[in-house]
Each structure stands twice: as structure tokens, then as C-alpha cells.
Coordinates of N, CA and C in Angstrom, one line a residue:
X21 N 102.6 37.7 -46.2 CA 102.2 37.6 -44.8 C 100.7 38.0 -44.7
X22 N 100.0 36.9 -44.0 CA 98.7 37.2 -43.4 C 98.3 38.7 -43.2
X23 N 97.8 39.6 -43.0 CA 97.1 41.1 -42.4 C 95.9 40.1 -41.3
X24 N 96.1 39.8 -40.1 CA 95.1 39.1 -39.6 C 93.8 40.3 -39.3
X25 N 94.7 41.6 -38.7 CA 93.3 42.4 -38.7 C 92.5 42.4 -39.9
X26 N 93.2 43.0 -41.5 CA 92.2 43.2 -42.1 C 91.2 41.7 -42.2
X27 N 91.7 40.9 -42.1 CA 91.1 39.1 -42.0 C 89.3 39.6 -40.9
X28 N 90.2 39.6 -39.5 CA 89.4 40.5 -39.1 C 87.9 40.9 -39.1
X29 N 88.4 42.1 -39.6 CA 87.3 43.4 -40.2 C 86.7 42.8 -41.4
X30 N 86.9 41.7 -41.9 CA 86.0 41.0 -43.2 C 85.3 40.0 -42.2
X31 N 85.8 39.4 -41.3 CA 84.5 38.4 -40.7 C 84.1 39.3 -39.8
X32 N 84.2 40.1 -39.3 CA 83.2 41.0 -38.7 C 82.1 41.6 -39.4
X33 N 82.5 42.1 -40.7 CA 81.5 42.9 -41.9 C 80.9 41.2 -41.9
X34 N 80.9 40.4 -41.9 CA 80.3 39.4 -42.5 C 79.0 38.8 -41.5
X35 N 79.5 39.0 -40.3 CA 78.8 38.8 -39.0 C 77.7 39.7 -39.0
X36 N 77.7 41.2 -39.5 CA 76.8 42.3 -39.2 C 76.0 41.4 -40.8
X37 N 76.6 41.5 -41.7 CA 75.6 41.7 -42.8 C 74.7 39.9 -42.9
X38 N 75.1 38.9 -42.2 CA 74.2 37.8 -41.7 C 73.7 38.3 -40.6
X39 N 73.8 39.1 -39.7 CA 72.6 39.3 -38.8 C 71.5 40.4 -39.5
X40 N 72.0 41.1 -40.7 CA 70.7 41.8 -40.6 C 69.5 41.0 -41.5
X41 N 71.1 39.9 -42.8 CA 69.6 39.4 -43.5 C 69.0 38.4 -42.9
X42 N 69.3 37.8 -41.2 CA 68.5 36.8 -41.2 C 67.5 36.9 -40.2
X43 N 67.3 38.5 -40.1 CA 66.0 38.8 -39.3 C 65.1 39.1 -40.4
X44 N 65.3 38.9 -41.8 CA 64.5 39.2 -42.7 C 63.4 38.1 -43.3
X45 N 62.2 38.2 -43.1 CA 61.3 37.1 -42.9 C 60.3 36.8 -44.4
X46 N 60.6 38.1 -45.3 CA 60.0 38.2 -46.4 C 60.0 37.3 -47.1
X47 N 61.7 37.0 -47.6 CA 61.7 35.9 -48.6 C 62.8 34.8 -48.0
X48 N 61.9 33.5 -47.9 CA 62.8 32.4 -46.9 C 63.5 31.7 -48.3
X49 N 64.2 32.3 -48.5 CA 65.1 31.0 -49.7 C 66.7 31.0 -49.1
X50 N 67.6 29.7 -49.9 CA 68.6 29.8 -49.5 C 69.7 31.2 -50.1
X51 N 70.8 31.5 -49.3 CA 71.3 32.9 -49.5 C 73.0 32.7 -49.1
X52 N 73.4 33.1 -50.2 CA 75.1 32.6 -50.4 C 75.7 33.6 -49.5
X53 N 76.8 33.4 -48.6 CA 78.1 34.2 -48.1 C 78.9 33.7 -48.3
X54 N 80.0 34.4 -48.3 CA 81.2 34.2 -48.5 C 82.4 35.1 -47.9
X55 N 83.2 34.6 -47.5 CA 84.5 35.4 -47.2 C 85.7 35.1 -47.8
X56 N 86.5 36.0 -48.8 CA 87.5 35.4 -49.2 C 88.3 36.3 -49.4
X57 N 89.9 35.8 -49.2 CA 91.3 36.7 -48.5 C 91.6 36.4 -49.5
X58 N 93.5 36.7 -48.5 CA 94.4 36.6 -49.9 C 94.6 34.9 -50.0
X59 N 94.4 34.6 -48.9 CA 95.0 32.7 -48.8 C 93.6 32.0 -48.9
X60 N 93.8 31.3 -50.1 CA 92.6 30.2 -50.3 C 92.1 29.1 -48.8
X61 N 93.4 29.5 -47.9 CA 93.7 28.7 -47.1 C 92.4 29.2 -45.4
X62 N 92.1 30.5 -45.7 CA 90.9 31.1 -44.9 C 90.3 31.7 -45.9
X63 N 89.7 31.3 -46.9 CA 88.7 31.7 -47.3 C 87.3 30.9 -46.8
X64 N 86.0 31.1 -46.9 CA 84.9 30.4 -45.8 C 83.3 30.8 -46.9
X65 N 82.8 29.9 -46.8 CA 81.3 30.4 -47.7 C 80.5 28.9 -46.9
X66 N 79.1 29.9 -47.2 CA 78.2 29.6 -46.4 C 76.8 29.6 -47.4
X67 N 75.7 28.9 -47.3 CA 74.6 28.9 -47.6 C 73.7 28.9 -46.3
X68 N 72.5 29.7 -46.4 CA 72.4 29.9 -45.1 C 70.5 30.1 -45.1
X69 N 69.8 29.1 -44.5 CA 68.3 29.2 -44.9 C 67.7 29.7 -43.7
X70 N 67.3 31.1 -43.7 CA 66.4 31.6 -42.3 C 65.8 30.7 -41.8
X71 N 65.0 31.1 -40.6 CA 63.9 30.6 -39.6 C 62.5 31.0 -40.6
X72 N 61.8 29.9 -40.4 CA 60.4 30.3 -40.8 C 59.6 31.2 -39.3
X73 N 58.6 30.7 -39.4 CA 57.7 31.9 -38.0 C 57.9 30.8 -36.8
X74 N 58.1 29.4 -36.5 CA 58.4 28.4 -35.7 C 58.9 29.2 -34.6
X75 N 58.3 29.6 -33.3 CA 58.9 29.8 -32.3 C 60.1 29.2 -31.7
X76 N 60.5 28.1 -32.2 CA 62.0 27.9 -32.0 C 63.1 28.1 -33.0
X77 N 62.4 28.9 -33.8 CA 63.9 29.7 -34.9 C 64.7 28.6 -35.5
X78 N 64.3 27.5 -36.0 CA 65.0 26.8 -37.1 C 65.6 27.0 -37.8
X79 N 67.3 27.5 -37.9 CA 67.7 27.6 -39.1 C 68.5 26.7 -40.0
X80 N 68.9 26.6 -41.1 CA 69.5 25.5 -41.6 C 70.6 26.1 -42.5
X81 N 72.2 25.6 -42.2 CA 73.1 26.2 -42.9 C 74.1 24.7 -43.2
X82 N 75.0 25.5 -44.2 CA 75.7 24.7 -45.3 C 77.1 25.2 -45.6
X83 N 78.3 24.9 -44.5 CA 79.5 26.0 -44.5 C 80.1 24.9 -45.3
X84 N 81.4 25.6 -45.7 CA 82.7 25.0 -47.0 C 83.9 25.8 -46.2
X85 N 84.6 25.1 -45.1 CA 86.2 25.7 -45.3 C 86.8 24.5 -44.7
X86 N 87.7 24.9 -44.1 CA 89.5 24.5 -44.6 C 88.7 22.6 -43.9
X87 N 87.8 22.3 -43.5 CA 87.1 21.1 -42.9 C 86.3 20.7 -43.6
X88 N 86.0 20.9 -44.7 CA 85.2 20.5 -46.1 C 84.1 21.0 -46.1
X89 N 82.7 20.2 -46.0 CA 81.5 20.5 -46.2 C 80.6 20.2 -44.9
X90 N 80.2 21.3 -44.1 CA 79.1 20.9 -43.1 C 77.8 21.5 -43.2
X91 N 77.2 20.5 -42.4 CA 75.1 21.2 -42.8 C 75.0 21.0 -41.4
X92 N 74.4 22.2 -40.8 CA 73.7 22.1 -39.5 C 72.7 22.6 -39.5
X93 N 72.1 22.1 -38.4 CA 70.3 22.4 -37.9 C 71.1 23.3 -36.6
X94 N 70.4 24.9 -36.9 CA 70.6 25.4 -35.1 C 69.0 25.7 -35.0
X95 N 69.2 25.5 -33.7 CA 67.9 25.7 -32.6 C 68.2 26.6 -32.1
X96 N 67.6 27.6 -32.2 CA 67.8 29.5 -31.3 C 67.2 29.6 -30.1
X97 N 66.4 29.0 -29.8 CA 65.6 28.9 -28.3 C 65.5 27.7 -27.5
X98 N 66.2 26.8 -27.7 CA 65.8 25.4 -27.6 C 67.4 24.7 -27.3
X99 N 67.0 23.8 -26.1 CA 68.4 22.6 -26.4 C 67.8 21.1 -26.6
X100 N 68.5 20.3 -28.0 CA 68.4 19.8 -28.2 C 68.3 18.2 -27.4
X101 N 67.8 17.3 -27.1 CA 67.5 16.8 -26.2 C 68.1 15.6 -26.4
X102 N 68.7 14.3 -26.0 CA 69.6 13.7 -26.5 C 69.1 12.4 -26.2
X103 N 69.7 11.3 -27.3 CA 69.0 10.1 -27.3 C 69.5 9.4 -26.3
X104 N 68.9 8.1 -25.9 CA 68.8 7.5 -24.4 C 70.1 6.5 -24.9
X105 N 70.4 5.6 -26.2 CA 71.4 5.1 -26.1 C 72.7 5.8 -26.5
X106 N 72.4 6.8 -27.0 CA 73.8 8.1 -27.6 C 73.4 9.5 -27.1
X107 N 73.9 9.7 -25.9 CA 73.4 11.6 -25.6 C 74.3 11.9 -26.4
X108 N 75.1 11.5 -27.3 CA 76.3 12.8 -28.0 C 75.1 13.0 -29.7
X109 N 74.1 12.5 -29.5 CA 73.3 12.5 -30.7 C 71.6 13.1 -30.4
X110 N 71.1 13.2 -31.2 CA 69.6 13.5 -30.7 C 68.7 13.4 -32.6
X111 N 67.7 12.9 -32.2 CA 66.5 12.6 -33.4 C 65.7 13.7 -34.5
X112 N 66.2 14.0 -35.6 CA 65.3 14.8 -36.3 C 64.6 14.0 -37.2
X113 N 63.5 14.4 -37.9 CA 62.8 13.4 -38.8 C 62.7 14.3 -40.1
X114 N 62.4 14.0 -41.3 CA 62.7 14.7 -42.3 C 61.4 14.1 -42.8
X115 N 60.5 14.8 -43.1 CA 59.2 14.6 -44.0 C 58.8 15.0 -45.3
X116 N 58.9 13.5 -45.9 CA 58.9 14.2 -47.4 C 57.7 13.8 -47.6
X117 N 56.9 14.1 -49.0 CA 55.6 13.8 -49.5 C 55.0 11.9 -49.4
X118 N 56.3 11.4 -49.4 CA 55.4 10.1 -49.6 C 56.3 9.4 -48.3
X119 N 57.3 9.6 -47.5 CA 57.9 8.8 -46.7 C 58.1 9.9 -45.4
X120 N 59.0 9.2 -44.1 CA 59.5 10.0 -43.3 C 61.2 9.1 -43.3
X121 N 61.9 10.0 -43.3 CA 63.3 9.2 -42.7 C 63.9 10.1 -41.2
X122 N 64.4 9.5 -40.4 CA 65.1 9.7 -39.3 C 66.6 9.8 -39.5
X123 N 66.9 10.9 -38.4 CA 68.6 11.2 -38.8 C 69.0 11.4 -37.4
X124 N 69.9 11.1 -37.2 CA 70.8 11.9 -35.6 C 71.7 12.1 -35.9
X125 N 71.6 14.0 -36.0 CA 73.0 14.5 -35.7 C 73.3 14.3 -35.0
X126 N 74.9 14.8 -34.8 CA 75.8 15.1 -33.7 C 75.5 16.3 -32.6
X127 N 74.9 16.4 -31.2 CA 74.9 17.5 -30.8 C 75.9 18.4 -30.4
X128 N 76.6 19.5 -30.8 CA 77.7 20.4 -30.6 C 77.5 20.6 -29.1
X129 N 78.3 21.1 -28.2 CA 78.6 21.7 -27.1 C 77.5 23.0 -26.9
X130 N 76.7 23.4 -25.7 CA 75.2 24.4 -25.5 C 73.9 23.6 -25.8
X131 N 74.3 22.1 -26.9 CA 73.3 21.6 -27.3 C 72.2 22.5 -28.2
X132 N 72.6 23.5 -29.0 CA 71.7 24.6 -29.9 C 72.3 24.6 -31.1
X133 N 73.0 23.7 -31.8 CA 73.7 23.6 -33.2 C 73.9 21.8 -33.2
X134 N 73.5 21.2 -34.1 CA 73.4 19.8 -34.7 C 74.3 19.7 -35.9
X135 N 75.4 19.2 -35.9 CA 76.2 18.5 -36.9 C 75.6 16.9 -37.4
X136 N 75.4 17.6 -39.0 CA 75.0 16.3 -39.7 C 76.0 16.0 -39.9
X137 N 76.5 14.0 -39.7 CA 77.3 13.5 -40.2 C 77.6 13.2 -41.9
X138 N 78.5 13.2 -42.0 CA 78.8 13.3 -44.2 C 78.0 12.7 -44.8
X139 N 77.4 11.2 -44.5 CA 76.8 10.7 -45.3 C 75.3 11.4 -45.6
X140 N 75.0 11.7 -44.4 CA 73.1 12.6 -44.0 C 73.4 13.7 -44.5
X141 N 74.8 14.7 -44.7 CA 75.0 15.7 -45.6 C 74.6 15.7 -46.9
X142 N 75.4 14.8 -47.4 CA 75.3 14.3 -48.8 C 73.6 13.9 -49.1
X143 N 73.3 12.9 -48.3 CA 72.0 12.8 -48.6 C 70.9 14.1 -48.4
X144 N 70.9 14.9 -47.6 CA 70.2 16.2 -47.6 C 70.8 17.2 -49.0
X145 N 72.0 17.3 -49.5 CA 72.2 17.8 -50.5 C 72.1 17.2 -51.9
X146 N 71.7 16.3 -52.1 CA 71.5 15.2 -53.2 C 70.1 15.7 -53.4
X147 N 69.1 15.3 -52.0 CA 67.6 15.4 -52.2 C 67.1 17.1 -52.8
X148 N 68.0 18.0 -52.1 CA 67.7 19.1 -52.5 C 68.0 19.5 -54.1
X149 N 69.0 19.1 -54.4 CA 69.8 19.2 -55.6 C 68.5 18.5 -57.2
X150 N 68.0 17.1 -56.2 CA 67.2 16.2 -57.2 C 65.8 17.0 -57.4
X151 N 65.5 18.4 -56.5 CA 64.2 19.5 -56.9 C 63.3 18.6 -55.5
X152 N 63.5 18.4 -54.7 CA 62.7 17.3 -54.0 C 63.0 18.1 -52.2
X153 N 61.5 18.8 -52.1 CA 61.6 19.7 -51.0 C 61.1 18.3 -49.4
X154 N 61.5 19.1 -48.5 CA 60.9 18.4 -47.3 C 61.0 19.4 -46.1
X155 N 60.8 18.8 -45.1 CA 60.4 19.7 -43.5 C 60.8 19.2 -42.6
X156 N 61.9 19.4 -41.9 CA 62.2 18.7 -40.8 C 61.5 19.3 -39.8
X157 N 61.4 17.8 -38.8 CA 60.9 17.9 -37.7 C 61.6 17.3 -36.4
X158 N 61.3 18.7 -35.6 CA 62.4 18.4 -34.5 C 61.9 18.7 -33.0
X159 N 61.1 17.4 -32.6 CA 60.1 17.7 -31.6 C 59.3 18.1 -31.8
X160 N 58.6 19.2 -31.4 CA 57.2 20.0 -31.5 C 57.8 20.9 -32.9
X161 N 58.7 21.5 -33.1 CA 59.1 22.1 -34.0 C 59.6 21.8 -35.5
X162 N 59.5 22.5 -36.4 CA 59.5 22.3 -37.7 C 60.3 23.7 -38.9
X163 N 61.1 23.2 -39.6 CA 61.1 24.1 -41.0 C 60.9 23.7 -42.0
X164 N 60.7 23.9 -43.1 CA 60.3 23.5 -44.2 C 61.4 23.7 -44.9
X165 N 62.4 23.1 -45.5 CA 63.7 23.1 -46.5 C 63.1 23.6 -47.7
X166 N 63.3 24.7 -48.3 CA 62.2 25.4 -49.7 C 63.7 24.7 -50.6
X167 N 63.3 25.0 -51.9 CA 64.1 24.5 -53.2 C 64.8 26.1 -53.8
X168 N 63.7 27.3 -53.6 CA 64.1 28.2 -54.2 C 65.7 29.2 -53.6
X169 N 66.2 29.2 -54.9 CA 67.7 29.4 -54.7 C 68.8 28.6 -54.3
X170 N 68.3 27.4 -53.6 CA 69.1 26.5 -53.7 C 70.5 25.9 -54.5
X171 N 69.8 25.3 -55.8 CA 70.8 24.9 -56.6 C 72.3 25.9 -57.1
X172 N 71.4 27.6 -57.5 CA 72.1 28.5 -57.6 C 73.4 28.9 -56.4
X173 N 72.6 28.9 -55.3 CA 73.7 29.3 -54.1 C 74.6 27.9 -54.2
X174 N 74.3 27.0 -54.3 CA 74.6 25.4 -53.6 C 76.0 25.6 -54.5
X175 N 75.7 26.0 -56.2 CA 77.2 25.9 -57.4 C 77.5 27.1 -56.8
X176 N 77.5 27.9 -56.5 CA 78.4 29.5 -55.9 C 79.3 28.7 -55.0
X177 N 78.5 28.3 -54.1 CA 79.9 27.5 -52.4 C 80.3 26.5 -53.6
X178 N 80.2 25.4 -54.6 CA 81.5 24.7 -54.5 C 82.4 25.3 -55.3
X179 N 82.3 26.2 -56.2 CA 83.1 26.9 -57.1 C 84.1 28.0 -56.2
X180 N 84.0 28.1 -55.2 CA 84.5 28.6 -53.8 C 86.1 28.3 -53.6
X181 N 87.2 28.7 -53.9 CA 88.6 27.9 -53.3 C 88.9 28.4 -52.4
X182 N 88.7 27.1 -51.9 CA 89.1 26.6 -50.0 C 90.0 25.6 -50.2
X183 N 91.4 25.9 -49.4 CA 92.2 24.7 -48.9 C 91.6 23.9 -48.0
X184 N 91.5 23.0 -48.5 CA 91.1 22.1 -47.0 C 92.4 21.2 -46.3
X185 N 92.1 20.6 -45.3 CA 92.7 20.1 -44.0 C 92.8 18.7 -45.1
X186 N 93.8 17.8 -44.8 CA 93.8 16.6 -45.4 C 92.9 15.6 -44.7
X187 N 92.5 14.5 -45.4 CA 91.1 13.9 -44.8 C 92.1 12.7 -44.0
X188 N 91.0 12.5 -42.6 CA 91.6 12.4 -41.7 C 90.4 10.9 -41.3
X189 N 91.1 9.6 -41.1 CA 90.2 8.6 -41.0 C 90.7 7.9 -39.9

């Protein structure tokens, strides 16, 4: 049987100890969490890349549970602004050294968290994985995706056992 309190009191501890490291501005690299029970079935891990100094608090995270693999862009001061032929989407640009590519996530509900679709996942985890840094840009605002710690945290979350949800087409 489940203990849902102690369940609980582990994502609460988990809530306090991501809010203190991501007021921490010293070292911007990626930074593994994790939560894991007795059932593979709520266990939850995260990769999670602070805000640089960007007045609109850019963060960029990379969660693994029972829904597989998601990467979002949150905006902490900001709502995301939505395209003219798709409002359920809105435009970030990804600038790398020799190109730019364009992406539209999904805008979540508040409009302050962007769900990348699997394919733009995969491709944002591929480029990072291949040592190949870039900066998205999102309106006037910007973060720079660093390389350091990356690969390390990136094999921590898939070595992770999570049941997942059967895939759903």
C-alpha cells in the first residue's frame, strides 16, 4: 500500500530544496532531481537549468515520469504571446553559431510554461548531447542553454525507473 503522506513530505522536501537551488546564480549548469518511492510507478526526475540575469527569468527544465519525457521553457514574469494562425502555440528561436531555427511550443494554461512537442524535444536533446551549445530567444528575452553538466545529469534521469502511461496515438 501506497503511504501517500510520506509520498507527500518527499515532494514537498523536493519543492523547498528546488527553490533554494534555483535562486542560486553562481553556477548556471544543468542540475539533476529526483524523487523516488516505493512504486516505480511515482517515481519523478527532473533536470533543471536556472535563469541567467534576463529580467524575464528563463528557465529551462527536462522532467521523466509516468508521461515520458518533457522539456519546457518557463517564463517567470512574462506571458507568452501566441501565434496569429495557432494561439495554442507561440515562437521561440534557437541561435546557434552558424544558423537560427524556429520552434513553437505548446502554450500551457497562465501562458508562463511552453511545452515542447517530442520531436523539438528530441531535437533540443540530441543538439545538447552532440556538445553543441545555443540561446534561445524569446522576444526581447534570452538564455543561453550551457553544455556544462548536461550529459552527466541528462544519463542520471534516463537511468531513472519510471513506469510510464502506455503511448497513446
Amino acid at each position: 500500500m501506497i503511504n501517500y503522506f510520506h509520498l507527500a513530505q518527499k515532494i514537498m522536501f523536493f519543492c523547498a530544496i528546488f527553490n533554494l537551488s534555483s535562486c542560486s546564480q553562481a553556477s548556471r549548469q544543468w542540475q539533476y532531481h529526483s524523487v523516488l518511492t516505493d512504486s516505480p510507478r511515482f517515481n519523478f526526475g527532473r533536470l533543471f537549468l536556472p535563469a541567467n540575469s534576463d529580467p524575464a527569468r528563463l528557465t529551462m527544465e527536462i522532467m521523466k515520469g509516468r508521461s515520458g519525457i518533457r522539456l519546457y521553457l518557463n517564463i517567470l514574469f512574462l506571458q507568452a504571446p501566441p501565434c496569429k494562425e495557432d494561439p495554442t502555440l507561440t515562437k521561440v528561436d534557437l541561435f546557434f553559431e552558424d544558423k537560427i531555427i524556429s520552434l513553437y511550443p505548446q502554450i500551457l494554461q497562465g501562458g508562463q510554461k511552453l511545452l515542447f512537442s517530442s520531436n523539438d524535444t528530441n531535437f533540443i536533446i540530441q543538439t545538447l548531447l552532440d556538445n553543441l551549445p545555443f540561446t534561445i530567444k524569446f522576444g526581447r528575452h534570452e538564455i543561453y542553454i550551457p553544455l556544462e553538466n548536461f550529459s552527466k545529469s541528462y544519463n542520471k534521469l534516463m537511468s531513472l525507473t519510471v513506469e510510464t502511461y502506455p503511448p497513446t496515438y
